[in-house]
Short mmCIF file of C-alpha atoms and ligand atoms in Angstrom, two decimals:
data_model
loop_
_atom_site.label_atom_id
_atom_site.label_comp_id
_atom_site.label_asym_id
_atom_site.label_seq_id
_atom_site.Cartn_x
_atom_site.Cartn_y
_atom_site.Cartn_z
CA MET A 1 100.62 71.43 -79.22
CA ARG A 2 100.24 67.66 -79.04
CA SER A 3 99.05 65.80 -82.12
CA ALA A 4 95.56 64.45 -82.61
CA SER A 5 94.60 61.25 -80.83
CA ASP A 6 91.02 60.88 -82.01
CA GLY A 7 92.15 58.18 -84.36
CA SER A 8 91.66 60.30 -87.45
CA GLY A 9 94.72 62.52 -87.14
CA HIS A 10 92.46 65.08 -88.72
CA LEU A 11 92.83 68.83 -88.47
CA HIS A 12 89.26 70.16 -88.43
CA ASP A 13 88.49 73.68 -89.59
CA ILE A 14 86.40 74.51 -86.52
CA ALA A 15 85.65 72.84 -83.20
CA VAL A 16 82.38 73.86 -81.55
CA VAL A 17 81.95 73.20 -77.82
CA GLY A 18 78.29 73.14 -76.80
CA LEU A 19 75.65 72.14 -79.38
CA GLY A 20 72.58 73.80 -77.93
CA ALA A 21 70.82 76.68 -79.65
CA MET A 22 73.93 78.69 -80.58
CA GLY A 23 76.43 75.91 -81.16
CA SER A 24 74.17 73.84 -83.40
CA ALA A 25 73.32 76.98 -85.40
CA ALA A 26 77.01 77.74 -85.83
CA ALA A 27 77.78 74.14 -86.82
CA LEU A 28 75.04 74.28 -89.45
CA GLU A 29 76.12 77.59 -90.96
CA LEU A 30 79.80 76.60 -91.03
CA THR A 31 79.06 73.33 -92.80
CA ARG A 32 76.83 75.24 -95.24
CA ARG A 33 79.90 77.26 -96.12
CA GLY A 34 81.91 74.12 -96.75
CA LEU A 35 83.99 74.16 -93.55
CA GLY A 36 84.86 71.00 -91.65
CA VAL A 37 83.21 71.05 -88.23
CA ILE A 38 83.67 68.88 -85.19
CA GLY A 39 81.26 69.59 -82.36
CA PHE A 40 80.89 68.37 -78.79
CA ASP A 41 78.12 68.36 -76.26
CA ARG A 42 78.16 67.02 -72.72
CA PHE A 43 74.61 65.72 -73.27
CA THR A 44 72.53 64.91 -76.36
CA PRO A 45 70.67 68.04 -77.46
CA PRO A 46 67.87 68.84 -77.49
CA HIS A 47 67.88 68.15 -73.73
CA ASN A 48 66.25 69.78 -70.73
CA LEU A 49 69.30 70.59 -68.62
CA GLY A 50 70.46 73.86 -70.19
CA SER A 51 68.65 76.90 -71.60
CA SER A 52 66.84 75.63 -74.69
CA HIS A 53 63.88 73.55 -73.51
CA GLY A 54 60.28 74.06 -72.45
CA ASP A 55 58.25 73.75 -75.69
CA SER A 56 58.16 77.41 -76.69
CA ARG A 57 60.25 80.55 -77.13
CA ILE A 58 59.01 84.00 -78.04
CA ILE A 59 60.22 85.69 -81.21
CA ARG A 60 59.34 89.38 -81.54
CA GLU A 61 60.49 92.25 -83.71
CA ALA A 62 59.78 95.53 -81.83
CA TYR A 63 62.70 94.76 -79.57
CA PHE A 64 62.43 96.63 -76.28
CA GLU A 65 65.96 95.72 -75.18
CA HIS A 66 67.63 97.84 -77.92
CA PRO A 67 66.88 98.79 -81.55
CA VAL A 68 70.17 97.24 -82.66
CA TYR A 69 68.57 93.80 -82.36
CA VAL A 70 65.84 94.56 -84.92
CA PRO A 71 67.81 93.86 -88.14
CA MET A 72 69.13 90.71 -86.48
CA VAL A 73 65.69 89.41 -85.60
CA GLN A 74 64.48 90.24 -89.11
CA ARG A 75 67.24 88.04 -90.51
CA ALA A 76 66.39 85.38 -87.91
CA PHE A 77 62.78 85.23 -89.18
CA GLU A 78 64.14 84.48 -92.68
CA LEU A 79 66.56 81.86 -91.40
CA TRP A 80 63.98 80.03 -89.26
CA ARG A 81 61.70 79.82 -92.30
CA GLU A 82 64.62 78.52 -94.40
CA LEU A 83 65.33 75.88 -91.77
CA GLU A 84 61.66 74.88 -91.80
CA ARG A 85 61.82 74.37 -95.55
CA ALA A 86 65.07 72.40 -95.37
CA SER A 87 64.05 70.20 -92.46
CA GLY A 88 60.34 69.79 -93.16
CA SER A 89 59.63 70.61 -89.47
CA VAL A 90 57.21 73.24 -88.22
CA LEU A 91 59.38 75.56 -86.12
CA LEU A 92 57.72 78.98 -86.03
CA ARG A 93 54.10 79.85 -85.46
CA SER A 94 52.87 83.44 -85.92
CA THR A 95 50.60 84.72 -83.18
CA GLY A 96 51.29 88.45 -83.02
CA GLY A 97 52.63 89.94 -79.81
CA LEU A 98 51.72 92.45 -77.12
CA MET A 99 54.16 94.27 -74.84
CA ILE A 100 52.06 95.59 -71.96
CA GLY A 101 52.96 98.05 -69.20
CA ALA A 102 52.95 101.72 -68.28
CA ARG A 103 53.53 104.06 -71.22
CA ASP A 104 56.96 105.01 -69.87
CA SER A 105 57.99 101.47 -68.81
CA THR A 106 61.18 99.95 -70.21
CA LEU A 107 59.08 97.39 -72.06
CA VAL A 108 56.55 99.68 -73.73
CA ALA A 109 58.84 102.66 -74.33
CA GLY A 110 61.60 100.36 -75.62
CA ALA A 111 59.30 98.44 -77.97
CA LEU A 112 57.88 101.71 -79.34
CA ARG A 113 61.35 103.12 -79.88
CA SER A 114 62.43 100.10 -81.90
CA ALA A 115 59.16 100.04 -83.85
CA GLN A 116 59.40 103.73 -84.71
CA LEU A 117 63.12 103.74 -85.53
CA HIS A 118 62.79 100.76 -87.86
CA GLY A 119 59.36 101.64 -89.30
CA LEU A 120 57.78 98.41 -88.03
CA GLU A 121 54.08 97.74 -88.36
CA HIS A 122 52.67 98.25 -84.85
CA SER A 123 49.92 99.93 -82.89
CA LEU A 124 49.53 101.25 -79.38
CA LEU A 125 46.45 99.87 -77.61
CA SER A 126 44.76 101.18 -74.47
CA ALA A 127 43.90 98.82 -71.64
CA ASP A 128 40.26 98.78 -72.79
CA GLU A 129 41.27 97.99 -76.36
CA ILE A 130 43.48 95.12 -75.17
CA ARG A 131 40.64 93.67 -73.07
CA ALA A 132 38.18 94.00 -75.95
CA ARG A 133 40.47 92.25 -78.44
CA TYR A 134 41.91 89.65 -76.08
CA PRO A 135 39.42 88.90 -73.31
CA VAL A 136 41.87 86.68 -71.39
CA LEU A 137 44.29 89.60 -70.86
CA ASN A 138 43.47 91.98 -68.03
CA PRO A 139 45.74 95.04 -67.98
CA GLN A 140 45.46 97.70 -65.28
CA PRO A 141 43.72 100.88 -66.48
CA GLN A 142 46.95 102.88 -66.79
CA MET A 143 48.66 100.17 -68.86
CA VAL A 144 48.99 100.25 -72.63
CA GLY A 145 50.17 97.61 -75.09
CA VAL A 146 52.42 97.75 -78.14
CA TRP A 147 50.94 95.35 -80.67
CA GLU A 148 53.17 93.84 -83.35
CA SER A 149 51.92 91.43 -85.95
CA ARG A 150 55.10 89.45 -86.71
CA ALA A 151 55.72 88.04 -83.23
CA GLY A 152 55.22 84.36 -82.63
CA VAL A 153 56.38 81.16 -81.03
CA LEU A 154 59.39 79.01 -81.82
CA ALA A 155 59.53 75.33 -80.85
CA PRO A 156 63.01 75.22 -79.24
CA GLU A 157 63.56 71.48 -79.10
CA ALA A 158 62.49 71.06 -82.73
CA CYS A 159 64.68 74.01 -83.76
CA VAL A 160 67.79 72.56 -82.10
CA ALA A 161 67.04 69.10 -83.49
CA ALA A 162 66.65 70.54 -86.99
CA GLN A 163 69.90 72.50 -86.77
CA ILE A 164 71.76 69.40 -85.60
CA GLU A 165 70.24 67.17 -88.23
CA GLN A 166 70.96 69.63 -91.04
CA ALA A 167 74.55 70.15 -89.84
CA GLN A 168 75.13 66.40 -89.75
CA ARG A 169 73.64 65.98 -93.21
CA ARG A 170 76.16 68.49 -94.49
CA GLY A 171 79.02 66.58 -92.94
CA ALA A 172 79.53 67.96 -89.42
CA THR A 173 80.95 65.42 -86.96
CA LEU A 174 78.94 65.95 -83.78
CA ARG A 175 79.90 64.05 -80.65
CA PHE A 176 77.27 63.79 -77.92
CA GLY A 177 77.70 62.76 -74.30
CA GLU A 178 81.32 63.90 -74.59
CA PRO A 179 82.05 66.89 -72.33
CA VAL A 180 85.05 68.99 -73.22
CA ILE A 181 87.33 69.09 -70.21
CA ARG A 182 89.73 71.74 -71.43
CA TRP A 183 91.22 73.30 -74.52
CA GLU A 184 94.47 74.96 -75.48
CA ALA A 185 95.43 77.23 -78.35
CA ASP A 186 98.53 78.48 -80.12
CA ALA A 187 98.67 80.86 -83.04
CA GLN A 188 97.72 78.21 -85.63
CA HIS A 189 95.72 75.51 -83.87
CA VAL A 190 93.48 74.65 -80.98
CA GLY A 191 93.43 71.40 -79.06
CA VAL A 192 90.23 70.14 -77.48
CA PHE A 193 90.40 67.52 -74.73
CA THR A 194 87.68 65.15 -73.63
CA ALA A 195 87.74 61.91 -71.65
CA GLN A 196 87.60 60.04 -74.97
CA GLY A 197 90.42 61.79 -76.77
CA HIS A 198 91.90 65.00 -77.97
CA TYR A 199 91.13 66.74 -81.20
CA ARG A 200 92.73 69.45 -83.29
CA ALA A 201 91.14 72.29 -85.19
CA LYS A 202 92.16 75.60 -86.68
CA GLN A 203 89.61 77.57 -84.65
CA LEU A 204 87.35 77.05 -81.66
CA ILE A 205 83.87 78.31 -80.82
CA ILE A 206 82.79 78.10 -77.18
CA SER A 207 78.98 78.07 -77.03
CA ALA A 208 78.48 76.29 -73.74
CA GLY A 209 75.62 78.43 -72.42
CA ALA A 210 75.36 78.33 -68.64
CA TRP A 211 78.62 76.29 -68.47
CA VAL A 212 80.63 78.92 -70.35
CA ASN A 213 82.90 79.84 -67.45
CA SER A 214 83.96 76.24 -66.86
CA LEU A 215 85.68 76.58 -70.25
CA LEU A 216 87.19 80.00 -69.52
CA PRO A 217 89.12 79.35 -66.32
CA GLY A 218 91.64 82.19 -66.78
CA THR A 219 89.24 84.73 -68.26
CA PRO A 220 85.78 84.15 -66.77
CA LEU A 221 82.91 86.24 -68.05
CA PRO A 222 81.14 88.39 -65.45
CA VAL A 223 77.94 86.41 -65.87
CA ARG A 224 75.28 85.29 -63.46
CA VAL A 225 73.49 81.99 -64.03
CA GLU A 226 69.88 82.47 -62.96
CA ARG A 227 67.34 79.76 -62.15
CA GLN A 228 64.06 80.34 -64.01
CA VAL A 229 60.87 78.33 -63.64
CA LEU A 230 58.32 77.80 -66.40
CA HIS A 231 54.75 76.87 -65.46
CA TRP A 232 51.84 75.46 -67.45
CA PHE A 233 48.32 76.18 -66.17
CA ALA A 234 45.00 74.75 -67.27
CA PRO A 235 42.60 77.54 -68.22
CA ALA A 236 39.93 78.02 -65.56
CA ARG A 237 37.53 79.45 -68.18
CA ASP A 238 37.48 80.81 -71.76
CA ALA A 239 39.79 78.01 -72.92
CA ASP A 240 39.02 78.80 -76.57
CA ALA A 241 40.31 82.33 -76.15
CA PHE A 242 43.79 80.93 -75.40
CA ALA A 243 43.99 79.24 -78.81
CA PRO A 244 47.03 80.43 -80.82
CA GLU A 245 44.73 81.90 -83.47
CA ARG A 246 43.13 84.12 -80.83
CA CYS A 247 45.79 84.76 -78.20
CA PRO A 248 49.11 86.50 -78.95
CA ILE A 249 52.34 86.07 -77.01
CA HIS A 250 52.27 88.67 -74.24
CA LEU A 251 54.97 90.31 -72.13
CA TRP A 252 54.17 92.38 -69.08
CA GLN A 253 56.05 94.91 -67.00
CA PHE A 254 54.26 95.50 -63.72
CA ASP A 255 54.84 96.83 -60.20
CA GLY A 256 57.74 98.94 -61.48
CA GLY A 257 60.48 96.63 -62.66
CA ARG A 258 58.93 93.16 -62.62
CA PHE A 259 58.35 91.20 -65.84
CA PHE A 260 56.41 88.13 -66.81
CA TYR A 261 55.28 86.65 -70.11
CA GLY A 262 52.80 84.16 -71.46
CA PHE A 263 51.92 82.08 -74.50
CA PRO A 264 48.71 80.86 -76.06
CA ASP A 265 47.75 77.29 -75.18
CA LEU A 266 49.73 75.13 -77.62
CA GLY A 267 48.23 71.92 -76.28
CA ALA A 268 49.91 71.47 -72.90
CA GLY A 269 48.23 74.36 -71.09
CA VAL A 270 48.91 78.09 -70.83
CA LYS A 271 52.63 78.61 -70.28
CA LEU A 272 53.60 81.57 -68.09
CA ALA A 273 56.86 82.58 -66.42
CA PHE A 274 58.63 85.47 -64.78
CA HIS A 275 61.44 87.08 -66.73
CA HIS A 276 64.29 87.45 -64.18
CA GLY A 277 63.84 87.56 -60.42
CA GLY A 278 65.23 84.00 -60.08
CA GLU A 279 67.94 82.86 -57.70
CA THR A 280 71.60 82.77 -58.68
CA THR A 281 72.74 79.22 -59.31
CA ARG A 282 75.31 77.04 -61.10
CA ALA A 283 74.66 74.99 -64.22
CA ASP A 284 75.70 71.77 -62.49
CA GLY A 285 74.17 72.46 -59.09
CA VAL A 286 70.76 73.92 -59.92
CA GLY A 287 67.75 72.70 -57.95
CA ARG A 288 65.34 71.07 -60.40
CA ASP A 289 62.46 70.66 -57.94
CA VAL A 290 59.86 73.41 -57.99
CA ALA A 291 58.44 74.51 -54.62
CA PRO A 292 54.74 75.26 -54.06
CA ASP A 293 55.55 78.89 -53.22
CA GLU A 294 57.13 79.30 -56.67
CA VAL A 295 53.86 78.22 -58.27
CA ALA A 296 51.98 80.50 -55.87
CA ALA A 297 54.11 83.52 -56.81
CA LEU A 298 53.33 83.06 -60.49
CA ARG A 299 49.68 82.43 -59.70
CA ASP A 300 49.50 85.81 -57.92
CA ALA A 301 50.58 87.53 -61.14
CA LEU A 302 48.26 85.53 -63.37
CA LYS A 303 45.27 86.17 -61.10
CA ARG A 304 45.85 89.87 -61.69
CA PHE A 305 46.68 89.90 -65.38
CA VAL A 306 45.55 86.62 -66.98
CA PRO A 307 42.83 85.48 -64.56
CA ALA A 308 41.22 83.05 -66.99
CA ALA A 309 44.40 80.92 -66.75
CA ASP A 310 43.88 80.37 -63.02
CA GLY A 311 43.23 76.62 -63.23
CA PRO A 312 45.41 73.81 -61.87
CA CYS A 313 49.16 74.08 -62.43
CA LEU A 314 49.86 71.20 -64.82
CA SER A 315 53.65 71.21 -64.73
CA SER A 316 56.68 73.33 -63.91
CA VAL A 317 60.20 73.07 -65.31
CA VAL A 318 63.50 74.71 -64.36
CA CYS A 319 65.63 76.41 -67.01
CA LEU A 320 68.79 78.55 -66.91
CA TYR A 321 69.46 82.14 -67.92
CA THR A 322 73.08 83.18 -68.32
CA ASN A 323 73.03 86.92 -67.75
CA ALA A 324 75.63 89.48 -68.68
CA PRO A 325 75.53 92.51 -66.36
CA ASP A 326 74.00 94.69 -69.11
CA GLU A 327 71.80 91.82 -70.41
CA HIS A 328 73.24 92.05 -73.89
CA PHE A 329 74.86 89.13 -75.67
CA TRP A 330 78.50 88.14 -75.65
CA ILE A 331 79.80 87.31 -79.12
CA ASP A 332 83.48 88.01 -79.58
CA ARG A 333 87.00 86.77 -79.99
CA HIS A 334 88.78 85.51 -76.89
CA PRO A 335 91.01 88.34 -75.61
CA ALA A 336 94.13 86.14 -75.58
CA HIS A 337 93.53 83.89 -78.60
CA ALA A 338 92.77 85.14 -82.10
CA ASN A 339 91.37 81.75 -83.14
CA VAL A 340 88.95 81.26 -80.22
CA TRP A 341 85.43 82.70 -80.19
CA VAL A 342 82.84 82.91 -77.44
CA ALA A 343 79.12 83.03 -78.20
CA SER A 344 77.38 83.04 -74.86
CA PRO A 345 75.64 84.18 -72.77
CA CYS A 346 72.34 85.33 -74.14
CA SER A 347 70.83 86.85 -71.02
CA GLY A 348 67.45 85.13 -71.23
CA HIS A 349 66.49 86.43 -74.68
CA GLY A 350 68.81 84.74 -77.15
CA PHE A 351 66.92 81.81 -78.57
CA LYS A 352 65.13 83.68 -81.35
CA PHE A 353 68.52 84.82 -82.69
CA ALA A 354 70.21 81.42 -82.81
CA PRO A 355 70.49 81.08 -86.60
CA VAL A 356 71.63 84.67 -87.00
CA ILE A 357 74.24 84.14 -84.28
CA GLY A 358 75.29 81.09 -86.29
CA GLU A 359 75.80 83.38 -89.31
CA ILE A 360 77.61 85.99 -87.25
CA LEU A 361 79.99 83.35 -85.89
CA ALA A 362 80.63 81.99 -89.36
CA ASP A 363 81.42 85.52 -90.59
CA LEU A 364 83.77 86.05 -87.65
CA VAL A 365 85.72 82.84 -88.14
CA GLN A 366 85.97 83.57 -91.87
CA ARG A 367 87.07 87.15 -91.12
CA ARG A 368 84.22 88.49 -93.24
CA GLN A 369 82.73 91.95 -92.85
CA ALA A 370 80.15 91.88 -90.04
CA ARG A 371 76.65 92.39 -91.42
CA PHE A 372 75.27 93.70 -88.11
CA ASP A 373 76.38 96.19 -85.52
CA LEU A 374 78.08 93.94 -82.96
CA ARG A 375 79.41 96.63 -80.63
CA LEU A 376 76.96 95.79 -77.84
CA PHE A 377 78.21 92.21 -77.84
CA ARG A 378 81.94 92.85 -77.48
CA TRP A 379 84.12 91.44 -74.72
CA ARG A 380 83.65 93.91 -71.86
C1 FAD D 1 63.05 79.81 -69.08
C2 FAD D 1 63.66 80.44 -70.29
C3 FAD D 1 62.86 81.15 -71.15
C4 FAD D 1 63.42 81.78 -72.27
N1 FAD D 1 62.60 82.43 -73.14
C5 FAD D 1 63.11 82.94 -74.28
C6 FAD D 1 62.26 83.45 -75.27
O1 FAD D 1 61.03 83.43 -75.12
N2 FAD D 1 62.82 83.94 -76.41
C7 FAD D 1 64.16 83.94 -76.62
O2 FAD D 1 64.60 84.40 -77.67
N3 FAD D 1 65.02 83.44 -75.69
C8 FAD D 1 64.52 82.93 -74.54
N4 FAD D 1 65.33 82.37 -73.60
C9 FAD D 1 66.78 82.42 -73.80
C10 FAD D 1 67.27 81.36 -74.73
O3 FAD D 1 66.55 80.18 -74.58
C11 FAD D 1 68.76 81.17 -74.50
O4 FAD D 1 69.41 82.42 -74.74
C12 FAD D 1 69.35 80.14 -75.44
O5 FAD D 1 68.60 78.96 -75.39
C13 FAD D 1 70.79 79.87 -75.05
O6 FAD D 1 71.35 78.98 -75.97
P1 FAD D 1 72.83 78.43 -75.74
O7 FAD D 1 73.19 77.71 -76.97
O8 FAD D 1 73.71 79.54 -75.25
O9 FAD D 1 72.68 77.44 -74.49
P2 FAD D 1 72.18 75.85 -74.48
O10 FAD D 1 71.16 75.69 -75.53
O11 FAD D 1 71.92 75.54 -73.10
O12 FAD D 1 73.49 75.14 -75.02
C14 FAD D 1 74.68 75.03 -74.31
C15 FAD D 1 75.19 73.61 -74.54
O13 FAD D 1 76.52 73.50 -74.11
C16 FAD D 1 76.70 72.19 -73.65
N5 FAD D 1 77.92 72.15 -72.85
C17 FAD D 1 78.15 72.82 -71.71
N6 FAD D 1 79.40 72.58 -71.26
C18 FAD D 1 79.95 71.73 -72.14
C19 FAD D 1 81.23 71.09 -72.22
N7 FAD D 1 82.18 71.30 -71.31
N8 FAD D 1 81.48 70.26 -73.25
C20 FAD D 1 80.51 70.04 -74.20
N9 FAD D 1 79.30 70.62 -74.16
C21 FAD D 1 79.02 71.44 -73.16
C22 FAD D 1 75.43 71.92 -72.89
O14 FAD D 1 75.19 70.54 -72.70
C23 FAD D 1 74.38 72.58 -73.77
O15 FAD D 1 73.78 71.65 -74.66
C24 FAD D 1 64.81 81.72 -72.49
C25 FAD D 1 65.61 80.98 -71.61
C26 FAD D 1 65.05 80.33 -70.54
C27 FAD D 1 65.93 79.54 -69.62
#
């Protein structure tokens, strides 16, 4: 291993590559525990070129993807509130949430399973009950909805900014606009190389989101980067009924296996998007322009299920999912290096967990007992 050339000659406890949602959370938790952190990002987060932008992210507790996520999201609620108190920023807004689809759909059956297994406060609403309570939502007659009261909306850019600011306050050295070109590791140390210098640390966390495989040349993850488009529509009518006090976050499974989701109007219009169904892309080569037929496809769904939102499309933005084949997370030690950890990808549903993934990573690097069941997230 070559010696440090960053001018400091310093051996950092942990280097973190990628300071988006996961990396900034890890940097914060590690500095909270008194460890010396150096972090790198190719841009200056929060930015709109990765996976953590677009004004809003859903947080929900009756987790349809698997009940194992429920204790993690419960901890995440606590940690987001802690971060709000520490930073003085408003990060999480409660709205309640509805998961709507056929009774036996993945979404409804999965949400019910998690709610029942973990004794969560919830109710099952018929299509008529949904329409009566939330007049802007228009389920088909055979659809039902799992209502949960804790769900809400996170402000992703503010969350990342708060994590970064709090980590820096506690002493993390975070270097922006400095892409990591490569790294190397031996049993004791890691070396991290950028165009500006090379740096040494005892351990390395790779949290590079959609770029993760550019940092794992010999051991790429079997992930697919997926282009996703977010759209904001002006309400065509009943604008008041989209207010966050009156409209919950809503996820839909329709026409078999298709998903979309929507938010209340937080000031910029009603945000709606498909979950999956996007084209495969690369983090550096993704098309950022949104075609009229992409707006039209979303409009077809909203005309059916949220018809009051059928006003002009105000804006559309491209974002990136990094999907594992089973759509679970990837949080584990590198198979060839005991001091290198990977915390990506999060398969389009990771944001809400960022601070808890920060805690998990800190436990892993400190070789502490895991507080959650991490088997779904192992290297596979
Ligand atoms: C459209 C959309 C909607 C979503 N909705 C939800 C939702 O409602 N709820 C939810 O919980 N989750 C949601 N997600 C998923 C969630 O946002 C992601 O799982 C999460 O943001 C991923 O965080 P990350 O830290 O892995 O990636 P990012 O936040 O993208 O961070 C990766 C960072 O690595 C940096 N980087 C890359 N390569 C290098 C390098 N070589 N050197 C230095 N830095 C590097 C990048 O610049 C970037 O800042 C959504 C995602 C998208 C795209």
